mmCIF file of C-alpha atoms in Angstrom:
data_model
loop_
_atom_site.group_PDB
_atom_site.id
_atom_site.type_symbol
_atom_site.label_atom_id
_atom_site.label_comp_id
_atom_site.label_asym_id
_atom_site.label_seq_id
_atom_site.Cartn_x
_atom_site.Cartn_y
_atom_site.Cartn_z
ATOM 1 C CA UNK H 14 24.387 195.586 -33.280
ATOM 2 C CA UNK H 15 20.640 195.111 -32.878
ATOM 3 C CA UNK H 16 20.794 192.488 -35.650
ATOM 4 C CA UNK H 17 22.329 189.989 -33.242
ATOM 5 C CA UNK H 18 19.494 190.547 -30.781
ATOM 6 C CA UNK H 19 16.896 190.181 -33.529
ATOM 7 C CA UNK H 20 18.363 186.837 -34.526
ATOM 8 C CA UNK H 21 18.528 185.601 -30.905
ATOM 9 C CA UNK H 22 15.017 186.841 -30.110
ATOM 10 C CA UNK H 23 13.517 185.211 -33.213
ATOM 11 C CA UNK H 24 15.258 181.934 -32.438
ATOM 12 C CA UNK H 25 13.918 181.973 -28.867
ATOM 13 C CA UNK H 26 10.383 182.767 -30.045
ATOM 14 C CA UNK H 27 10.343 180.068 -32.708
ATOM 15 C CA UNK H 28 11.642 177.577 -30.147
ATOM 16 C CA UNK H 29 8.824 178.782 -27.830
ATOM 17 C CA UNK H 30 11.461 179.596 -25.192
ATOM 18 C CA UNK H 31 9.965 182.523 -23.292
ATOM 19 C CA UNK H 32 12.760 182.880 -20.679
ATOM 20 C CA UNK H 33 15.365 183.049 -23.452
ATOM 21 C CA UNK H 34 13.348 185.684 -25.337
ATOM 22 C CA UNK H 35 13.013 187.823 -22.206
ATOM 23 C CA UNK H 36 16.733 187.431 -21.524
ATOM 24 C CA UNK H 37 17.492 188.793 -25.003
ATOM 25 C CA UNK H 38 15.215 191.765 -24.354
ATOM 26 C CA UNK H 39 16.824 192.517 -20.981
ATOM 27 C CA UNK H 40 20.318 192.260 -22.438
ATOM 28 C CA UNK H 41 19.377 194.657 -25.245
ATOM 29 C CA UNK H 42 18.067 197.150 -22.664
ATOM 30 C CA UNK H 43 21.249 196.789 -20.599
ATOM 31 C CA UNK H 44 23.295 197.479 -23.732
ATOM 32 C CA UNK H 45 21.546 200.806 -24.224
ATOM 33 C CA UNK H 46 18.725 200.057 -26.656
ATOM 34 C CA UNK H 47 15.498 201.920 -25.908
ATOM 35 C CA UNK H 48 12.135 200.329 -25.070
ATOM 36 C CA UNK H 49 10.894 201.825 -28.343
ATOM 37 C CA UNK H 50 13.665 199.974 -30.215
ATOM 38 C CA UNK H 51 12.669 196.724 -28.515
ATOM 39 C CA UNK H 52 9.009 196.981 -29.554
ATOM 40 C CA UNK H 53 9.320 198.454 -33.041
ATOM 41 C CA UNK H 54 12.551 196.796 -34.203
ATOM 42 C CA UNK H 55 12.443 193.488 -32.332
ATOM 43 C CA UNK H 56 8.929 192.434 -31.322
ATOM 44 C CA UNK H 57 6.819 193.709 -34.218
ATOM 45 C CA UNK H 58 9.181 192.378 -36.928
ATOM 46 C CA UNK H 59 9.066 188.965 -35.185
ATOM 47 C CA UNK H 60 5.269 188.961 -35.373
ATOM 48 C CA UNK H 61 5.441 189.994 -39.042
ATOM 49 C CA UNK H 62 7.951 187.218 -39.730
ATOM 50 C CA UNK H 63 5.601 184.684 -38.140
ATOM 51 C CA UNK H 64 2.786 185.984 -40.380
ATOM 52 C CA UNK H 65 4.976 185.455 -43.439
ATOM 53 C CA UNK H 66 5.921 181.933 -42.363
ATOM 54 C CA UNK H 67 2.297 181.028 -41.728
ATOM 55 C CA UNK H 68 1.348 182.213 -45.224
ATOM 56 C CA UNK H 69 3.915 179.741 -46.581
ATOM 57 C CA UNK H 70 2.958 176.962 -44.158
ATOM 58 C CA UNK H 71 -0.651 177.230 -42.889
ATOM 59 C CA UNK H 72 -0.096 174.143 -40.722
ATOM 60 C CA UNK H 73 2.649 175.804 -38.661
ATOM 61 C CA UNK H 74 2.814 174.696 -35.033
ATOM 62 C CA UNK H 75 -0.049 176.090 -32.915
ATOM 63 C CA UNK H 76 2.281 176.256 -29.902
ATOM 64 C CA UNK H 77 4.500 178.614 -31.886
ATOM 65 C CA UNK H 78 1.508 180.843 -32.672
ATOM 66 C CA UNK H 79 0.536 180.970 -29.020
ATOM 67 C CA UNK H 80 4.024 181.580 -27.634
ATOM 68 C CA UNK H 81 4.863 184.180 -30.272
ATOM 69 C CA UNK H 82 1.724 186.075 -29.299
ATOM 70 C CA UNK H 83 2.205 185.707 -25.550
ATOM 71 C CA UNK H 84 5.879 186.670 -25.606
ATOM 72 C CA UNK H 85 5.096 189.650 -27.829
ATOM 73 C CA UNK H 86 2.265 190.797 -25.549
ATOM 74 C CA UNK H 87 4.336 190.387 -22.376
ATOM 75 C CA UNK H 88 7.369 192.212 -23.764
ATOM 76 C CA UNK H 89 5.248 194.991 -25.259
ATOM 77 C CA UNK H 90 3.374 195.608 -22.010
ATOM 78 C CA UNK H 91 6.647 195.776 -20.061
ATOM 79 C CA UNK H 92 8.245 198.109 -22.604
ATOM 80 C CA UNK H 93 5.235 200.440 -22.869
ATOM 81 C CA UNK H 94 5.713 201.308 -19.202
ATOM 82 C CA UNK H 95 9.238 202.496 -20.043
ATOM 83 C CA UNK H 96 8.422 204.510 -23.201
ATOM 84 C CA UNK H 97 9.530 208.148 -23.073
ATOM 85 C CA UNK H 98 5.954 209.048 -24.020
ATOM 86 C CA UNK H 99 2.863 206.867 -24.449
ATOM 87 C CA UNK H 100 2.643 205.489 -28.001
ATOM 88 C CA UNK H 101 -0.361 206.283 -30.150
ATOM 89 C CA UNK H 102 -2.580 203.215 -30.378
ATOM 90 C CA UNK H 103 -3.745 202.597 -33.939
ATOM 91 C CA UNK H 104 -7.225 201.530 -32.879
ATOM 92 C CA UNK H 105 -9.390 199.416 -30.617
ATOM 93 C CA UNK H 106 -10.982 195.985 -30.963
ATOM 94 C CA UNK H 107 -13.574 194.158 -28.898
ATOM 95 C CA UNK H 108 -12.864 190.430 -28.943
ATOM 96 C CA UNK H 109 -14.557 187.358 -27.516
ATOM 97 C CA UNK H 110 -15.847 183.857 -28.157
ATOM 98 C CA UNK H 111 -19.338 183.588 -29.630
ATOM 99 C CA UNK H 112 -22.392 182.887 -27.492
ATOM 100 C CA UNK H 113 -22.357 179.224 -26.465
ATOM 101 C CA UNK H 114 -18.623 178.865 -27.188
ATOM 102 C CA UNK H 115 -16.193 178.347 -24.303
ATOM 103 C CA UNK H 116 -12.938 178.033 -26.277
ATOM 104 C CA UNK H 117 -10.348 180.743 -25.612
ATOM 105 C CA UNK H 118 -6.948 179.752 -27.042
ATOM 106 C CA UNK H 119 -7.518 181.243 -30.504
ATOM 107 C CA UNK H 120 -8.607 184.644 -29.256
ATOM 108 C CA UNK H 121 -5.732 184.724 -26.757
ATOM 109 C CA UNK H 122 -3.313 184.351 -29.664
ATOM 110 C CA UNK H 123 -5.076 187.154 -31.531
ATOM 111 C CA UNK H 124 -5.084 189.412 -28.470
ATOM 112 C CA UNK H 125 -1.374 188.911 -27.841
ATOM 113 C CA UNK H 126 -0.446 189.781 -31.413
ATOM 114 C CA UNK H 127 -2.750 192.807 -31.499
ATOM 115 C CA UNK H 128 -1.283 194.267 -28.313
ATOM 116 C CA UNK H 129 2.205 194.106 -29.794
ATOM 117 C CA UNK H 130 0.925 195.866 -32.924
ATOM 118 C CA UNK H 131 -0.327 198.821 -30.836
ATOM 119 C CA UNK H 132 -4.008 197.873 -30.885
ATOM 120 C CA UNK H 133 -6.044 198.364 -27.705
ATOM 121 C CA UNK H 134 -7.805 195.061 -26.940
ATOM 122 C CA UNK H 135 -10.978 194.664 -24.898
ATOM 123 C CA UNK H 136 -11.385 190.951 -24.204
ATOM 124 C CA UNK H 137 -14.928 189.990 -23.250
ATOM 125 C CA UNK H 138 -14.007 186.355 -22.609
ATOM 126 C CA UNK H 139 -16.139 183.426 -23.740
ATOM 127 C CA UNK H 140 -19.871 182.845 -24.265
ATOM 128 C CA UNK H 141 -20.467 186.481 -25.275
ATOM 129 C CA UNK H 142 -23.869 187.667 -26.479
ATOM 130 C CA UNK H 143 -24.268 189.674 -29.672
ATOM 131 C CA UNK H 144 -25.695 192.555 -27.615
ATOM 132 C CA UNK H 145 -22.624 192.652 -25.363
ATOM 133 C CA UNK H 146 -20.270 192.711 -28.357
ATOM 134 C CA UNK H 147 -22.077 195.645 -29.958
ATOM 135 C CA UNK H 148 -22.828 197.591 -26.778
ATOM 136 C CA UNK H 149 -19.186 197.361 -25.690
ATOM 137 C CA UNK H 150 -17.864 198.346 -29.109
ATOM 138 C CA UNK H 151 -20.092 201.438 -29.057
ATOM 139 C CA UNK H 152 -19.291 202.457 -25.486
ATOM 140 C CA UNK H 153 -15.543 201.906 -25.954
ATOM 141 C CA UNK H 154 -15.394 203.465 -29.429
ATOM 142 C CA UNK H 155 -13.949 200.313 -31.006
ATOM 143 C CA UNK H 156 -13.474 200.013 -34.760
ATOM 144 C CA UNK H 157 -13.684 196.212 -34.922
ATOM 145 C CA UNK H 158 -15.613 193.398 -33.253
ATOM 146 C CA UNK H 159 -13.766 190.063 -33.470
ATOM 147 C CA UNK H 160 -15.810 186.925 -32.823
ATOM 148 C CA UNK H 161 -14.136 183.551 -32.326
ATOM 149 C CA UNK H 162 -16.065 180.305 -32.784
ATOM 150 C CA UNK H 163 -14.665 176.793 -32.650
ATOM 151 C CA UNK H 164 -17.890 174.908 -33.386
ATOM 152 C CA UNK H 165 -20.162 175.118 -36.439
ATOM 153 C CA UNK H 166 -23.302 175.736 -34.420
ATOM 154 C CA UNK H 167 -21.742 178.652 -32.503
ATOM 155 C CA UNK H 168 -20.297 180.093 -35.721
ATOM 156 C CA UNK H 169 -23.658 179.994 -37.510
ATOM 157 C CA UNK H 170 -25.995 180.732 -34.596
ATOM 158 C CA UNK H 171 -28.328 183.731 -34.749
ATOM 159 C CA UNK H 172 -26.868 184.617 -31.341
ATOM 160 C CA UNK H 173 -23.326 184.767 -32.714
ATOM 161 C CA UNK H 174 -21.902 186.729 -35.637
ATOM 162 C CA UNK H 175 -25.274 186.815 -37.402
ATOM 163 C CA UNK H 176 -26.694 188.528 -34.325
ATOM 164 C CA UNK H 177 -23.828 191.023 -34.245
ATOM 165 C CA UNK H 178 -24.366 191.857 -37.931
ATOM 166 C CA UNK H 179 -28.096 192.274 -37.385
ATOM 167 C CA UNK H 180 -27.525 194.724 -34.524
ATOM 168 C CA UNK H 181 -24.899 196.709 -36.439
ATOM 169 C CA UNK H 182 -27.306 197.039 -39.355
ATOM 170 C CA UNK H 183 -30.273 197.884 -37.131
ATOM 171 C CA UNK H 184 -28.297 200.630 -35.356
ATOM 172 C CA UNK H 185 -26.689 202.048 -38.504
ATOM 173 C CA UNK H 186 -23.165 201.149 -37.374
ATOM 174 C CA UNK H 187 -21.902 199.102 -40.312
ATOM 175 C CA UNK H 188 -19.520 201.807 -41.542
ATOM 176 C CA UNK H 189 -18.155 202.631 -38.075
ATOM 177 C CA UNK H 190 -17.660 199.081 -36.777
ATOM 178 C CA UNK H 191 -16.315 196.157 -38.801
ATOM 179 C CA UNK H 192 -16.865 192.487 -37.974
ATOM 180 C CA UNK H 193 -14.103 189.858 -38.133
ATOM 181 C CA UNK H 194 -14.462 186.148 -37.400
ATOM 182 C CA UNK H 195 -12.196 183.165 -36.952
ATOM 183 C CA UNK H 196 -12.046 179.575 -35.752
ATOM 184 C CA UNK H 197 -12.102 176.017 -37.058
ATOM 185 C CA UNK H 198 -15.435 176.188 -38.964
ATOM 186 C CA UNK H 199 -14.106 178.982 -41.167
ATOM 187 C CA UNK H 200 -11.036 176.957 -42.127
ATOM 188 C CA UNK H 201 -13.282 174.108 -43.273
ATOM 189 C CA UNK H 202 -15.458 176.516 -45.277
ATOM 190 C CA UNK H 203 -13.546 179.663 -46.323
ATOM 191 C CA UNK H 204 -16.774 181.278 -47.588
ATOM 192 C CA UNK H 205 -18.600 180.780 -44.291
ATOM 193 C CA UNK H 206 -17.610 184.254 -43.074
ATOM 194 C CA UNK H 207 -19.824 185.830 -45.742
ATOM 195 C CA UNK H 208 -22.751 183.656 -44.688
ATOM 196 C CA UNK H 209 -22.530 184.904 -41.092
ATOM 197 C CA UNK H 210 -22.288 188.551 -42.112
ATOM 198 C CA UNK H 211 -18.616 189.178 -41.350
ATOM 199 C CA UNK H 212 -16.395 191.634 -43.205
ATOM 200 C CA UNK H 213 -13.336 189.384 -42.991
ATOM 201 C CA UNK H 214 -11.933 186.198 -41.509
ATOM 202 C CA UNK H 215 -8.523 184.694 -40.792
ATOM 203 C CA UNK H 216 -7.331 181.081 -40.763
ATOM 204 C CA UNK H 217 -5.217 181.458 -37.621
ATOM 205 C CA UNK H 218 -4.637 183.733 -34.661
ATOM 206 C CA UNK H 219 -1.470 185.425 -35.918
ATOM 207 C CA UNK H 220 -2.876 186.252 -39.356
ATOM 208 C CA UNK H 221 -6.070 187.483 -37.660
ATOM 209 C CA UNK H 222 -4.119 190.332 -36.106
ATOM 210 C CA UNK H 223 -3.143 191.625 -39.555
ATOM 211 C CA UNK H 224 -6.716 191.240 -40.827
ATOM 212 C CA UNK H 225 -8.053 193.229 -37.861
ATOM 213 C CA UNK H 226 -5.447 195.974 -38.282
ATOM 214 C CA UNK H 227 -6.485 196.288 -41.943
ATOM 215 C CA UNK H 228 -10.151 196.616 -40.905
ATOM 216 C CA UNK H 229 -9.260 199.286 -38.335
ATOM 217 C CA UNK H 230 -7.542 201.260 -41.081
ATOM 218 C CA UNK H 231 -10.651 201.004 -43.247
ATOM 219 C CA UNK H 232 -12.656 202.701 -40.503
ATOM 220 C CA UNK H 233 -9.899 204.975 -39.199
ATOM 221 C CA UNK H 234 -7.473 205.816 -42.016
#
């Protein structure tokens, strides 16, 4: 019976119809499905389906990425409050836009997807210094630092990812904390992530969630 809800939920998400998606969720709850069913059998598979579609079509609609992430985050947060016991989070990430960068849409997509995949997200906002990224990751015991940059000069600045890498190396944290990057400059130059000292990159916000989860598992099997 859940199959019908999965189909309706996916259709609502891909049409970026948030009210319709929430209506499907509420109807499933009213029909006796558990909050755990909603998250693990409805929301997470929808995110994974979006990842698969993006792999086939990298130019998929950005609005779909954003709404998929936001709907997933909203539903997950509501359902977590109703879980019979708190779920085990798979890890923690510190995310933000690089120093000098004020763009936030990309990281909001990443954050929404990560929350639905049971990753604890600490969002530092925009214009974040390398020191703040590293200090927060250490104090919050995060496995990954994710740095978004939408401009070449913020992606390649010594105060951005290069600064984060330098601090991780200086403090002997390179095995405990991984560095992921994303944003327009990396799509134009897929090898740029290696030049700024990152462990991985992703071409879009939805795929970034999978990349970050994989990095968490490297640190925390």
